JSON list of C-alpha atoms and ligand atoms in Angstrom, two decimals:
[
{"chain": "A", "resi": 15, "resn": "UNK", "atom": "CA", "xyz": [-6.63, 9.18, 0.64]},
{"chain": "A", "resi": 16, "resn": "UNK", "atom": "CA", "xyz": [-6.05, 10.18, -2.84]},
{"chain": "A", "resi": 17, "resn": "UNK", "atom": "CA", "xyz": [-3.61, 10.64, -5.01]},
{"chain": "A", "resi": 18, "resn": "UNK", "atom": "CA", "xyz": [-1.88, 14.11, -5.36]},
{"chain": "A", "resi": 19, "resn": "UNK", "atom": "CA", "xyz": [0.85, 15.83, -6.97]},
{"chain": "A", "resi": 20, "resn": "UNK", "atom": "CA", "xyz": [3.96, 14.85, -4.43]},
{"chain": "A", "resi": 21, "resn": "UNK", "atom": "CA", "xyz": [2.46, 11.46, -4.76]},
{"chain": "A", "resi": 22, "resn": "UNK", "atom": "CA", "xyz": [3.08, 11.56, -8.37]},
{"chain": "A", "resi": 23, "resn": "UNK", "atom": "CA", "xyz": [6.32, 12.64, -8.45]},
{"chain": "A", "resi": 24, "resn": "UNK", "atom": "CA", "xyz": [8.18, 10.50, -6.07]},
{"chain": "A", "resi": 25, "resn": "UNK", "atom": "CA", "xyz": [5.86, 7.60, -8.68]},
{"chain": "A", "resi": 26, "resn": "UNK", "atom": "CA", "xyz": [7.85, 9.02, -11.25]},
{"chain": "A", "resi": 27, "resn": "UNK", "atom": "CA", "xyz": [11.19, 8.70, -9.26]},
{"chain": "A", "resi": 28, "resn": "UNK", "atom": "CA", "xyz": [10.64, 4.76, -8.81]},
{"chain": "A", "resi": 29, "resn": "UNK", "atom": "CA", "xyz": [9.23, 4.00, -12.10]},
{"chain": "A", "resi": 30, "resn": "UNK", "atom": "CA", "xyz": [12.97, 5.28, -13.68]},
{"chain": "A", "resi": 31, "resn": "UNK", "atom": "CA", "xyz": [14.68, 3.54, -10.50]},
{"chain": "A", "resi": 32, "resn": "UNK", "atom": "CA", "xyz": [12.87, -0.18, -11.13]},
{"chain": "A", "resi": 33, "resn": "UNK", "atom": "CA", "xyz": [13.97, 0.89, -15.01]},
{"chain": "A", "resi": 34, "resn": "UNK", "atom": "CA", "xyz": [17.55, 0.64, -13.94]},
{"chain": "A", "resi": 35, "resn": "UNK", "atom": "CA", "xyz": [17.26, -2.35, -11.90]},
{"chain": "A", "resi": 36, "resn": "UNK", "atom": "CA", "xyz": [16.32, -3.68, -15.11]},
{"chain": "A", "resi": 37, "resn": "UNK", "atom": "CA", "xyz": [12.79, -3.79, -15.74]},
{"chain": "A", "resi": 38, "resn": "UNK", "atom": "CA", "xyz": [12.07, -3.03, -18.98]},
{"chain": "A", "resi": 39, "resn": "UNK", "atom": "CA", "xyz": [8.53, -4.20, -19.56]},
{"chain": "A", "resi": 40, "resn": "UNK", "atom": "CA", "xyz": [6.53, -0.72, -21.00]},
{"chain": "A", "resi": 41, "resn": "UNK", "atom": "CA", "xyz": [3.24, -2.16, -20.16]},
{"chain": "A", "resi": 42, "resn": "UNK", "atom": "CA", "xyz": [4.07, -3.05, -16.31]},
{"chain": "A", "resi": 43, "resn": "UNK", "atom": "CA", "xyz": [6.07, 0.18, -15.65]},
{"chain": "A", "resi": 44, "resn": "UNK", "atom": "CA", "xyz": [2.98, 2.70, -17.22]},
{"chain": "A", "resi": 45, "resn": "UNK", "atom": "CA", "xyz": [0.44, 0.25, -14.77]},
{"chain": "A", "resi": 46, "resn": "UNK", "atom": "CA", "xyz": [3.24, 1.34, -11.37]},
{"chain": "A", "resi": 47, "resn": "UNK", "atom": "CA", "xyz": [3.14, 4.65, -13.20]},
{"chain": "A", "resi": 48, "resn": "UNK", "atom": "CA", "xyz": [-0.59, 5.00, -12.99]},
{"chain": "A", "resi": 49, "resn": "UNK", "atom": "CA", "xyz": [-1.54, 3.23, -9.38]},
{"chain": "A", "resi": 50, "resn": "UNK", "atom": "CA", "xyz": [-0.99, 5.34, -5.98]},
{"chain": "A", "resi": 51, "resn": "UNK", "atom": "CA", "xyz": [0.77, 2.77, -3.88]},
{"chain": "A", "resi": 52, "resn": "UNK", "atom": "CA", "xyz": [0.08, 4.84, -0.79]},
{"chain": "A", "resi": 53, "resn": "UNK", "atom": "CA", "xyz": [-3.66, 3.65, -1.09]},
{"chain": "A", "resi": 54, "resn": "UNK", "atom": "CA", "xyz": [-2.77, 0.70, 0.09]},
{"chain": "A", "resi": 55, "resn": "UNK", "atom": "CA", "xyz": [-1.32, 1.49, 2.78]},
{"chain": "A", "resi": 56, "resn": "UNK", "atom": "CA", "xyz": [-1.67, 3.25, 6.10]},
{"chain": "A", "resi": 57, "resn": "UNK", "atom": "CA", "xyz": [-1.28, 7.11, 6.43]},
{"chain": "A", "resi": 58, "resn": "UNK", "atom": "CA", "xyz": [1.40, 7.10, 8.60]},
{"chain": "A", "resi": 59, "resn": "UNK", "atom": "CA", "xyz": [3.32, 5.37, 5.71]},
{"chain": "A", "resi": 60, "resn": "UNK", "atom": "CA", "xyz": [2.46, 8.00, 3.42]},
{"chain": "A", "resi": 61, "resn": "UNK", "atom": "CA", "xyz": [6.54, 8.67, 3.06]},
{"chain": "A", "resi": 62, "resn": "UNK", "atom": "CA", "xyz": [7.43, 4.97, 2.73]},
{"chain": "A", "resi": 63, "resn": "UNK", "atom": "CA", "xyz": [5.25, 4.10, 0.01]},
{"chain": "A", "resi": 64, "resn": "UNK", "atom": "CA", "xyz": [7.42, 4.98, -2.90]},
{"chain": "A", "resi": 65, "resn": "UNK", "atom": "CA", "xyz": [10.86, 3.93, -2.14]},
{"chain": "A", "resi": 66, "resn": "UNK", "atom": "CA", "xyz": [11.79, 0.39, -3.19]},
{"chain": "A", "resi": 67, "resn": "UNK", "atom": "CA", "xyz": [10.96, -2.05, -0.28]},
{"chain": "A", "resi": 68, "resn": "UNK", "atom": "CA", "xyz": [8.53, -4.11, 1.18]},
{"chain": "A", "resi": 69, "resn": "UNK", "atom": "CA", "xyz": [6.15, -2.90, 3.69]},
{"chain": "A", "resi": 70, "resn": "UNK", "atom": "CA", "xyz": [4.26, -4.29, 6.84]},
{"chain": "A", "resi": 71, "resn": "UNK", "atom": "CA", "xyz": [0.06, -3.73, 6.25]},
{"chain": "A", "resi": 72, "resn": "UNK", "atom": "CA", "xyz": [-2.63, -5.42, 8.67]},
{"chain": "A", "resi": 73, "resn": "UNK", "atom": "CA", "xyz": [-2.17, -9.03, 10.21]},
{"chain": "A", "resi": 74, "resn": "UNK", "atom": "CA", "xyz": [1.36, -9.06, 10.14]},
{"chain": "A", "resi": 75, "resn": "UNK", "atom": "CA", "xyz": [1.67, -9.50, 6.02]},
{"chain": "A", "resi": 76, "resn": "UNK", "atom": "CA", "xyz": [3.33, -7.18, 3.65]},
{"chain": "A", "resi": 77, "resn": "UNK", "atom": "CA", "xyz": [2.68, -5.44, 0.79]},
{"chain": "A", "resi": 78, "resn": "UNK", "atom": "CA", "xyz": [5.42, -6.64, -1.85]},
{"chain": "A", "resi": 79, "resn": "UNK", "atom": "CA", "xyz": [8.30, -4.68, -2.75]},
{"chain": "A", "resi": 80, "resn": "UNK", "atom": "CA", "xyz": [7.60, -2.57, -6.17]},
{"chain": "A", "resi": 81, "resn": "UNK", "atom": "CA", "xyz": [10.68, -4.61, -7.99]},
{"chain": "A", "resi": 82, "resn": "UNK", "atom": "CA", "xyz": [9.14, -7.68, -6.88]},
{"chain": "A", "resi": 83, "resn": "UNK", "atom": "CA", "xyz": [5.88, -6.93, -8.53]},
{"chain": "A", "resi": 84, "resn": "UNK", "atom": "CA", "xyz": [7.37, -5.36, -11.86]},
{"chain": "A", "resi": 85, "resn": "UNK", "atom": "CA", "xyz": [9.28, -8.88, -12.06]},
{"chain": "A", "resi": 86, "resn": "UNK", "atom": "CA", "xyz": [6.16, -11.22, -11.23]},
{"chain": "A", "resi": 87, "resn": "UNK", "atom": "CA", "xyz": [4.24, -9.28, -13.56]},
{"chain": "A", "resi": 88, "resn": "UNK", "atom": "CA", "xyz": [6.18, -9.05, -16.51]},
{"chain": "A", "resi": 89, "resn": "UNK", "atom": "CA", "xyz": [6.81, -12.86, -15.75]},
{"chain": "A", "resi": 90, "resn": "UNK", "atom": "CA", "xyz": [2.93, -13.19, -16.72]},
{"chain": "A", "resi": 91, "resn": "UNK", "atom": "CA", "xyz": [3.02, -11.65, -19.88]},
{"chain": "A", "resi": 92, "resn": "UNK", "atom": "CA", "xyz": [-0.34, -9.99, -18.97]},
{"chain": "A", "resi": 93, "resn": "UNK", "atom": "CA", "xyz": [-2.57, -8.99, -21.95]},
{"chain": "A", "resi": 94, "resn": "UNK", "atom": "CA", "xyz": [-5.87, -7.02, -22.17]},
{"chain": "A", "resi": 95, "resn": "UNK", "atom": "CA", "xyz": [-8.44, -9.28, -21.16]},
{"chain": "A", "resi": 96, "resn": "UNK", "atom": "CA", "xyz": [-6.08, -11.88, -19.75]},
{"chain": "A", "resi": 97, "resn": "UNK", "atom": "CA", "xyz": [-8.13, -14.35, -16.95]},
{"chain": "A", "resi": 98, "resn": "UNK", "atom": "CA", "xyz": [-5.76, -13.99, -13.99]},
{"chain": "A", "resi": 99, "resn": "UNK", "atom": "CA", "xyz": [-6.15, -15.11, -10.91]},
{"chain": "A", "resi": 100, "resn": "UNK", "atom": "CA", "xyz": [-4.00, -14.19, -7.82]},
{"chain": "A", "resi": 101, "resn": "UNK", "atom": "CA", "xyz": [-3.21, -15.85, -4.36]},
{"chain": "A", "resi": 102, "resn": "UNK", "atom": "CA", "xyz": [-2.55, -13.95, -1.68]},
{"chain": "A", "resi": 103, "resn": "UNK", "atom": "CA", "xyz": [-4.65, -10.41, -2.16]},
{"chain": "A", "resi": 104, "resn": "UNK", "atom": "CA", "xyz": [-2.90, -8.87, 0.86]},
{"chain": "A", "resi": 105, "resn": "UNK", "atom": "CA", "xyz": [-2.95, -4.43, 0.35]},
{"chain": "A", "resi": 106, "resn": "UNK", "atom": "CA", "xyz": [-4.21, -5.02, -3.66]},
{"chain": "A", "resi": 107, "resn": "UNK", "atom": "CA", "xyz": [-1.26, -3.37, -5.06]},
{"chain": "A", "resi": 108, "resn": "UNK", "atom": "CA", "xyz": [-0.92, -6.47, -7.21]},
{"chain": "A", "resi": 109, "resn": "UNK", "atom": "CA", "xyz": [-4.73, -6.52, -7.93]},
{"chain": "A", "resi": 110, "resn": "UNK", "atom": "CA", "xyz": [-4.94, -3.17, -9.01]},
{"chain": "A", "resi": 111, "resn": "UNK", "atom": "CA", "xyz": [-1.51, -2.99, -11.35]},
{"chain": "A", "resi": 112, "resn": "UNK", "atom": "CA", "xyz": [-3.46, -6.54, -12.85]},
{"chain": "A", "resi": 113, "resn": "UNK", "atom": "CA", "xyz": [-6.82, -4.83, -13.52]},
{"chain": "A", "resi": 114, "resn": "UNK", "atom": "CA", "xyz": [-4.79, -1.44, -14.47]},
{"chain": "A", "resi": 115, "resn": "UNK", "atom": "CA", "xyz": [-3.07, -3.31, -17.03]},
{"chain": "A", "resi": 116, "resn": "UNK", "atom": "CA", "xyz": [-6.68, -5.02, -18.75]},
{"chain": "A", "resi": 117, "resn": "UNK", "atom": "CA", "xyz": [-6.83, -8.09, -16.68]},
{"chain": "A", "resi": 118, "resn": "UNK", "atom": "CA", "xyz": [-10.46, -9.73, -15.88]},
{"chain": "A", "resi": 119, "resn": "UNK", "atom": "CA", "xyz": [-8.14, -10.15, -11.97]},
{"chain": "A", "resi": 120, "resn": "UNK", "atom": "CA", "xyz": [-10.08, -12.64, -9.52]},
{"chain": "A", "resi": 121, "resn": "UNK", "atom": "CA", "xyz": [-8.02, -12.65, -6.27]},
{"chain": "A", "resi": 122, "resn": "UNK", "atom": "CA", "xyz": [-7.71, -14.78, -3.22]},
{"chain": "A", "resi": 123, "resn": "UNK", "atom": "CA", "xyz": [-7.16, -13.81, 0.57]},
{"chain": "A", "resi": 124, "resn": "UNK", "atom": "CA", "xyz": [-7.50, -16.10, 3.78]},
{"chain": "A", "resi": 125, "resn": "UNK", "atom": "CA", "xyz": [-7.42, -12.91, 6.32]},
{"chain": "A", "resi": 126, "resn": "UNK", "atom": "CA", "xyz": [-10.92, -11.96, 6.60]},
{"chain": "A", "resi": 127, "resn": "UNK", "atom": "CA", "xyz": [-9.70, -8.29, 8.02]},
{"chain": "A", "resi": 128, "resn": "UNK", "atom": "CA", "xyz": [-7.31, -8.05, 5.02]},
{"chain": "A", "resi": 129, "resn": "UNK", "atom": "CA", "xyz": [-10.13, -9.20, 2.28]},
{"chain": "A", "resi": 130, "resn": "UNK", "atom": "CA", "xyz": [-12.21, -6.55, 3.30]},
{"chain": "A", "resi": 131, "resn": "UNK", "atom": "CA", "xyz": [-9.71, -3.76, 3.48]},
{"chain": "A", "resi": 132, "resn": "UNK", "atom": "CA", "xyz": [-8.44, -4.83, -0.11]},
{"chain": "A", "resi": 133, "resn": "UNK", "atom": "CA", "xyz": [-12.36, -5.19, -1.50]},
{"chain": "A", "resi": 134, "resn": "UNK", "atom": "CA", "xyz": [-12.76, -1.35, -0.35]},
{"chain": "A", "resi": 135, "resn": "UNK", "atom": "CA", "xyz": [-9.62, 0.41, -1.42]},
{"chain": "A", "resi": 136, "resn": "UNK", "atom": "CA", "xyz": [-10.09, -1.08, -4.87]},
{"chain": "A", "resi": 137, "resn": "UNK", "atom": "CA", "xyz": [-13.53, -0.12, -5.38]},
{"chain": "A", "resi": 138, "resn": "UNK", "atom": "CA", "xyz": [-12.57, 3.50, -3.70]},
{"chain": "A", "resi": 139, "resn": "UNK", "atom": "CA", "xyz": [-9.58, 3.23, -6.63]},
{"chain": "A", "resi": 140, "resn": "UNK", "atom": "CA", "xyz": [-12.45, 2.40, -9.18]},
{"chain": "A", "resi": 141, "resn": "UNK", "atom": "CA", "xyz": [-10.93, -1.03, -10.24]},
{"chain": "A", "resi": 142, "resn": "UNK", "atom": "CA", "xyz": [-13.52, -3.95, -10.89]},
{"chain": "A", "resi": 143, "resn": "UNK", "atom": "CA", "xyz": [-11.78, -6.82, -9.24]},
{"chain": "A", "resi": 144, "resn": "UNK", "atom": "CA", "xyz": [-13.41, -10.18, -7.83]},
{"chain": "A", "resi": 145, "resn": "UNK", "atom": "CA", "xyz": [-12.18, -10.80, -4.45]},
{"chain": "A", "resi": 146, "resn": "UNK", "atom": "CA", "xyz": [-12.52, -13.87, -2.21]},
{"chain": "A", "resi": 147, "resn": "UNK", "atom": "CA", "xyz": [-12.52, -14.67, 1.57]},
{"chain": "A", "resi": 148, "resn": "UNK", "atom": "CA", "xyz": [-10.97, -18.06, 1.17]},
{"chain": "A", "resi": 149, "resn": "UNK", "atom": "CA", "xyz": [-8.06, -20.35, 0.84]},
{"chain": "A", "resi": 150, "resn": "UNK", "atom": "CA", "xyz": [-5.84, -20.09, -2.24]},
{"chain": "A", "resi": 151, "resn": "UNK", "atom": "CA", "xyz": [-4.99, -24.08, -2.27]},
{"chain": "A", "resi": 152, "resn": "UNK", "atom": "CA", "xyz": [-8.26, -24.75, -3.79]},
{"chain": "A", "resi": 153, "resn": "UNK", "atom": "CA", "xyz": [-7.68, -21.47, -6.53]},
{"chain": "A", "resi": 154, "resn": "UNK", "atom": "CA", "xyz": [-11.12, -20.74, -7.65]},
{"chain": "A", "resi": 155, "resn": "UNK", "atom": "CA", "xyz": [-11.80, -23.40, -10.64]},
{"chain": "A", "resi": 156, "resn": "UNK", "atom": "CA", "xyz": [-15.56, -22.02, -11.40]},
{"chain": "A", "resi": 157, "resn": "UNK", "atom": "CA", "xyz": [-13.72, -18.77, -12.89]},
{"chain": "A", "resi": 158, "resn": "UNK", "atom": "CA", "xyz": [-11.04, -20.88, -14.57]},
{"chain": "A", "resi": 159, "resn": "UNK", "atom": "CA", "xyz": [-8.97, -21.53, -16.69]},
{"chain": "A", "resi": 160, "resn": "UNK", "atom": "CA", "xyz": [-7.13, -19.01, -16.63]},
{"chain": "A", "resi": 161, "resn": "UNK", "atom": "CA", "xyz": [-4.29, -17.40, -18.75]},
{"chain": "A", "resi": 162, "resn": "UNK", "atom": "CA", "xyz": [-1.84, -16.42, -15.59]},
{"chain": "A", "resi": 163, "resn": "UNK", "atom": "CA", "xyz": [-1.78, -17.27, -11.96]},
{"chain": "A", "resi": 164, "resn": "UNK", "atom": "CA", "xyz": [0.32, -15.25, -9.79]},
{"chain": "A", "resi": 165, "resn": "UNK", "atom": "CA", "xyz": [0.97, -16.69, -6.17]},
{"chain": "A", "resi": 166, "resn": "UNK", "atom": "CA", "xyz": [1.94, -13.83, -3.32]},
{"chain": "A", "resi": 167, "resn": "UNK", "atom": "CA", "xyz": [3.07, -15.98, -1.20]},
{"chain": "A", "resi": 168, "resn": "UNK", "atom": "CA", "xyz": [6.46, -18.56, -0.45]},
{"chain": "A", "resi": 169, "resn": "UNK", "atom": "CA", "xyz": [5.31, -21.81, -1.07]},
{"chain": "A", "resi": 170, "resn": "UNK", "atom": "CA", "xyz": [7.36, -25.29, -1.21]},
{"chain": "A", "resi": 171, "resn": "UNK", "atom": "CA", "xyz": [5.87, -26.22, -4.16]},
{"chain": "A", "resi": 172, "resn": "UNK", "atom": "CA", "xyz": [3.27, -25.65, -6.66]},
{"chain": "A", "resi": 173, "resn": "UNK", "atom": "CA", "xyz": [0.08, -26.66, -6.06]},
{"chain": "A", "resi": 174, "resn": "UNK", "atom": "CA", "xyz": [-0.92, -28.99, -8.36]},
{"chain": "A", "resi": 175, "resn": "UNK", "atom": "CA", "xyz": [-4.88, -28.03, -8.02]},
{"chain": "A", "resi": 176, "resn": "UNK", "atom": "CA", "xyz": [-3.92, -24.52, -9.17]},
{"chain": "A", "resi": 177, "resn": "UNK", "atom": "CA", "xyz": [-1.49, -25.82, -12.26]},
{"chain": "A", "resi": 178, "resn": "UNK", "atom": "CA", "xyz": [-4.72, -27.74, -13.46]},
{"chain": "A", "resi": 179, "resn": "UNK", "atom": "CA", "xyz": [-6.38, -24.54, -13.35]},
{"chain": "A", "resi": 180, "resn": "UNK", "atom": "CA", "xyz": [-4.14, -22.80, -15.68]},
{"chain": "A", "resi": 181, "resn": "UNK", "atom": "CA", "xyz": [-5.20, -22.53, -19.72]},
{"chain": "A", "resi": 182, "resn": "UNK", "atom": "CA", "xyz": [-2.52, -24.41, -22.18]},
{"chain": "A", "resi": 183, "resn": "UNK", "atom": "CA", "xyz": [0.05, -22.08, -22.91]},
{"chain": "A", "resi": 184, "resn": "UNK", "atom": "CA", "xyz": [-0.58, -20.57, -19.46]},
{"chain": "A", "resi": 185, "resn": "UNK", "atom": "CA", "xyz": [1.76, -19.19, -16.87]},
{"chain": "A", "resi": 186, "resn": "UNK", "atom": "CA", "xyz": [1.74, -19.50, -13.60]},
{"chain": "A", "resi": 187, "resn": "UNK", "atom": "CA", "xyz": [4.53, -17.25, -11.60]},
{"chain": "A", "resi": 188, "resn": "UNK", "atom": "CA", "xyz": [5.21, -18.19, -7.79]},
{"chain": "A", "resi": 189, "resn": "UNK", "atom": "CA", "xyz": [7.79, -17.97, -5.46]},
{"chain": "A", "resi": 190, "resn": "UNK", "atom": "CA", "xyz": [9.01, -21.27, -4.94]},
{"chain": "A", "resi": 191, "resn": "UNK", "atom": "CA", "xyz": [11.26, -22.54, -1.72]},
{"chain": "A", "resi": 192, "resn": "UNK", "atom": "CA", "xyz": [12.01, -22.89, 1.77]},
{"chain": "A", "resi": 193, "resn": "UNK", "atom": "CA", "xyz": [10.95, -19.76, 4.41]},
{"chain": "A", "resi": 194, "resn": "UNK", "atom": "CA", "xyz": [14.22, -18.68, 4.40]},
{"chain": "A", "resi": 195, "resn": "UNK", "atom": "CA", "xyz": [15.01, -17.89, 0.68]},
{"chain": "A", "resi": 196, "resn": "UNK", "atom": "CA", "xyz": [12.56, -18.92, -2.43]},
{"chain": "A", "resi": 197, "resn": "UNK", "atom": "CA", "xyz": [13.01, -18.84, -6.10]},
{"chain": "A", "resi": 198, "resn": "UNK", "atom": "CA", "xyz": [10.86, -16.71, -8.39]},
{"chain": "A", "resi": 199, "resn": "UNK", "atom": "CA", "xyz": [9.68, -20.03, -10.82]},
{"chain": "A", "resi": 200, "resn": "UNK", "atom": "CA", "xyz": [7.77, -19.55, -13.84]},
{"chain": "A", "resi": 201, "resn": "UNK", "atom": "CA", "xyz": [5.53, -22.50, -14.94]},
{"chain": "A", "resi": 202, "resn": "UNK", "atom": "CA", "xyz": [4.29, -22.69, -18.17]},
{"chain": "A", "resi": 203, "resn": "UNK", "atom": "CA", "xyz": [1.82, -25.12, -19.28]},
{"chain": "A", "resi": 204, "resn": "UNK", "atom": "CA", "xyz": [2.60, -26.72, -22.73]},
{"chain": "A", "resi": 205, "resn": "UNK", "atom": "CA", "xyz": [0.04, -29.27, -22.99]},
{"chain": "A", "resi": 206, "resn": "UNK", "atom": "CA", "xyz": [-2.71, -31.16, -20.90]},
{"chain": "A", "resi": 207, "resn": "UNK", "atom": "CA", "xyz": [-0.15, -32.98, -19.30]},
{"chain": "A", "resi": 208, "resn": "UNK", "atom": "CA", "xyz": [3.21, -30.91, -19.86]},
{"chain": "A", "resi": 209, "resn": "UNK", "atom": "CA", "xyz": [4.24, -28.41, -17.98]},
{"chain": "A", "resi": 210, "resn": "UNK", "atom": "CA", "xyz": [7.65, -26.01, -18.32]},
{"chain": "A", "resi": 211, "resn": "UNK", "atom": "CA", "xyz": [9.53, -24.28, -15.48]},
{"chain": "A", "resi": 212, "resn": "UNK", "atom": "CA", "xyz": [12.24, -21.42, -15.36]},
{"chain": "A", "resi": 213, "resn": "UNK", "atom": "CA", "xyz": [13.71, -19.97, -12.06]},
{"chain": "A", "resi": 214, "resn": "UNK", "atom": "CA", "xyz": [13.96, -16.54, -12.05]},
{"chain": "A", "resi": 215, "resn": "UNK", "atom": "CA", "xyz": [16.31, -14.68, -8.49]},
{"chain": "A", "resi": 216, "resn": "UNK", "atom": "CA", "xyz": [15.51, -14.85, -5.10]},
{"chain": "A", "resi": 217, "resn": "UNK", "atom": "CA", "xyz": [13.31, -13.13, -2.59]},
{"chain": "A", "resi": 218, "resn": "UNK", "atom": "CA", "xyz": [11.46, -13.82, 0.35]},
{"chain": "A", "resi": 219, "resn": "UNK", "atom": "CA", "xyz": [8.48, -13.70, 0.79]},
{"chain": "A", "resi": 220, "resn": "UNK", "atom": "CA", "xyz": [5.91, -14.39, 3.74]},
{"chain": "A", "resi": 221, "resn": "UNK", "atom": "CA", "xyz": [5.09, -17.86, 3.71]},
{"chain": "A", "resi": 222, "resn": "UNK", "atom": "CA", "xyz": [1.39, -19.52, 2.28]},
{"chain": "A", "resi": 223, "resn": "UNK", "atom": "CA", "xyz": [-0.16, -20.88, 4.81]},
{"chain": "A", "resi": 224, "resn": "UNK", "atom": "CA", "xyz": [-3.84, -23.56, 5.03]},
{"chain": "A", "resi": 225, "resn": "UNK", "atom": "CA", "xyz": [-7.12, -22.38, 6.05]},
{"chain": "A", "resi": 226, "resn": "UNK", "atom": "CA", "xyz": [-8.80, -19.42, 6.80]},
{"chain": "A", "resi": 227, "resn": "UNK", "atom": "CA", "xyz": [-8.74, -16.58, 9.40]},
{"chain": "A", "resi": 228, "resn": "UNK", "atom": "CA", "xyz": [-11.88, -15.06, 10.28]},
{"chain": "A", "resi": 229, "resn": "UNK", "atom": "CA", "xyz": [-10.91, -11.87, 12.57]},
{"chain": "B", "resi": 17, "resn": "SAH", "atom": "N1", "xyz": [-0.10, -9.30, -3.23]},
{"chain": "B", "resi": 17, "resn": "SAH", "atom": "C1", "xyz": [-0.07, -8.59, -1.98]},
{"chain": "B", "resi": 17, "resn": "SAH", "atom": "C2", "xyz": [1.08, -8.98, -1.07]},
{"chain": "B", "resi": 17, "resn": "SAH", "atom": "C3", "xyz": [0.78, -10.26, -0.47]},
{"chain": "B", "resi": 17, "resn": "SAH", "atom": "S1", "xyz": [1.58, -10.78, 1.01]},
{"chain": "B", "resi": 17, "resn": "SAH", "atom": "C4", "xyz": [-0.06, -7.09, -2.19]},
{"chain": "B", "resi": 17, "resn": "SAH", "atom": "O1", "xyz": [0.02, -6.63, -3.33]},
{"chain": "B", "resi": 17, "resn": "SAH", "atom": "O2", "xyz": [-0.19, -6.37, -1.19]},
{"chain": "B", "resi": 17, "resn": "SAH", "atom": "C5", "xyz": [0.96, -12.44, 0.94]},
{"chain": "B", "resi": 17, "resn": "SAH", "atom": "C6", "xyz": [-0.51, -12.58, 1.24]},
{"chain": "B", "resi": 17, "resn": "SAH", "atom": "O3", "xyz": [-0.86, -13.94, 1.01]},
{"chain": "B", "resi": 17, "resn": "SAH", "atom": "C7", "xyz": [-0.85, -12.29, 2.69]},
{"chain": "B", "resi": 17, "resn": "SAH", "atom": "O4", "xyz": [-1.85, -11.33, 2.77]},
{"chain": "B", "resi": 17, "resn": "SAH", "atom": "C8", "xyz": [-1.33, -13.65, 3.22]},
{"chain": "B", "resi": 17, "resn": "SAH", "atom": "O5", "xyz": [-2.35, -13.56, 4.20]},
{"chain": "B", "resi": 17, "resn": "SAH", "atom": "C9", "xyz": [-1.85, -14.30, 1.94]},
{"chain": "B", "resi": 17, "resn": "SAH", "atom": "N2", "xyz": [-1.97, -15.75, 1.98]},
{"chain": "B", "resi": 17, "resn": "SAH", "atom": "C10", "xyz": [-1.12, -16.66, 2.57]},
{"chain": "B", "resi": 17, "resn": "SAH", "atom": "N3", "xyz": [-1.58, -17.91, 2.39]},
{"chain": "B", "resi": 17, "resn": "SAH", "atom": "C11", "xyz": [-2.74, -17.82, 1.67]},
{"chain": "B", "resi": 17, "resn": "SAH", "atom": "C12", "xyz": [-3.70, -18.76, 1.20]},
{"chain": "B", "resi": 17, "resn": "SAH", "atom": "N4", "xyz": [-3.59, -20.07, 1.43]},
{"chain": "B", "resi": 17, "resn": "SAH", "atom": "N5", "xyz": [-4.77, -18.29, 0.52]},
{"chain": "B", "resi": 17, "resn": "SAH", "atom": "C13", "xyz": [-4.93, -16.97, 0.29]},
{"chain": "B", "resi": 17, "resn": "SAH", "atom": "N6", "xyz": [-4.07, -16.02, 0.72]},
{"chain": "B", "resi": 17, "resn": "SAH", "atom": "C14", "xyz": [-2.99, -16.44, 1.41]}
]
């Protein structure tokens, strides 16, 4: 599917909508601008894709709501270039608005079925992203550090294997909590050993789980 001119216009619509909810980040809201959010998703969704919410995709995950992502992202302060690696590739909205935006984006996803779909709908979008078939818990240190990590996915708390994979002066963004409600936290690292957090609202999100799923 590609992108068209109704697509582009009902963009526009959200992009001024997410600007009165408050975001106010030029950088983010030109990257939702220029991505087709109906990519990533399946054609009978076509009319759901640009209206504020979050949206079921393949294995029973969602694609995040488009506030949700315009917060997390301006959370990381993403420059050109940035290293940033992301847990929980699900659709590759996130992926894409990362790499739209200058990122080097590696990105993590333990649904087999779900990698895949992600890997080809990127390419087809013409965004050079590194995905992985794996399990975020371990992050992907070879490719590190990085400048931002940006978890997808409720966790209880931070990992500490992917907080020693973040650069000094680093920030990792995450949904932190319990399944029921978490806290968007914002951890930035200060020094080898010091590390600052900030909550920012609450969402929900579908929860990180261990291990892998093949099919
Ligand atoms: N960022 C996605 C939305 C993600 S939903 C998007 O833009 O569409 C959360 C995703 O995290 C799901 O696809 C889920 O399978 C994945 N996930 C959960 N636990 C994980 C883990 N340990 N490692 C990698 N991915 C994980």
């Amino acid at each position: 599917m590609t992108d068209d001119f109704e697509a582009r216009g009902k963009r526009k619509k959200l992009i001024s909508e997410l600007r009165k909810k408050g975001i106010g980040d030029e950088e983010v809201l030109r990257a939702m601008d220029a991505v087709p959010r109906h990519v990533f998703m399946d054609n009978a969704f076509l009319n759901h894709a640009y209206v504020d919410k979050a949206f079921p995709i393949s294995s029973g995950q969602t694609i995040s709501q488009p506030y949700t992502v315009a917060v997390q992202t301006s959370l990381l302060e993403v420059k050109r270039r940035s290293r940033i690696l992301e847990v929980g590739t699900g659709s590759g909205y996130q992926a894409a608005i990362l790499a739209e935006m200058g990122a080097k984006v590696y990105t993590i996803e333990r649904y087999r079925e779900l990698f895949l779909k992600a890997q080809k709908t990127l390419a087809s979008l013409g965004y050079s992203v590194d995905s992985f078939f794996g399990d975020g818990y371990a992050g992907k240190p070879q490719y590190g550090p990085y400048d931002g990590i940006i978890i997808t996915a409720a966790i209880k708390e931070v990992p500490e294997e992917l907080l020693k994979q973040l650069k000094t002066g680093g920030r990792l963004v995450a949904p932190v909590g319990d399944s029921s409600s978490q806290r968007m936290t914002l951890v930035r690292r200060t020094g080898e050993d010091s590390y600052e957090y900030s909550s920012h609202g609450r969402y929900l999100f579908v929860p990180m789980l261990p291990g892998i799923v093949k099919e």
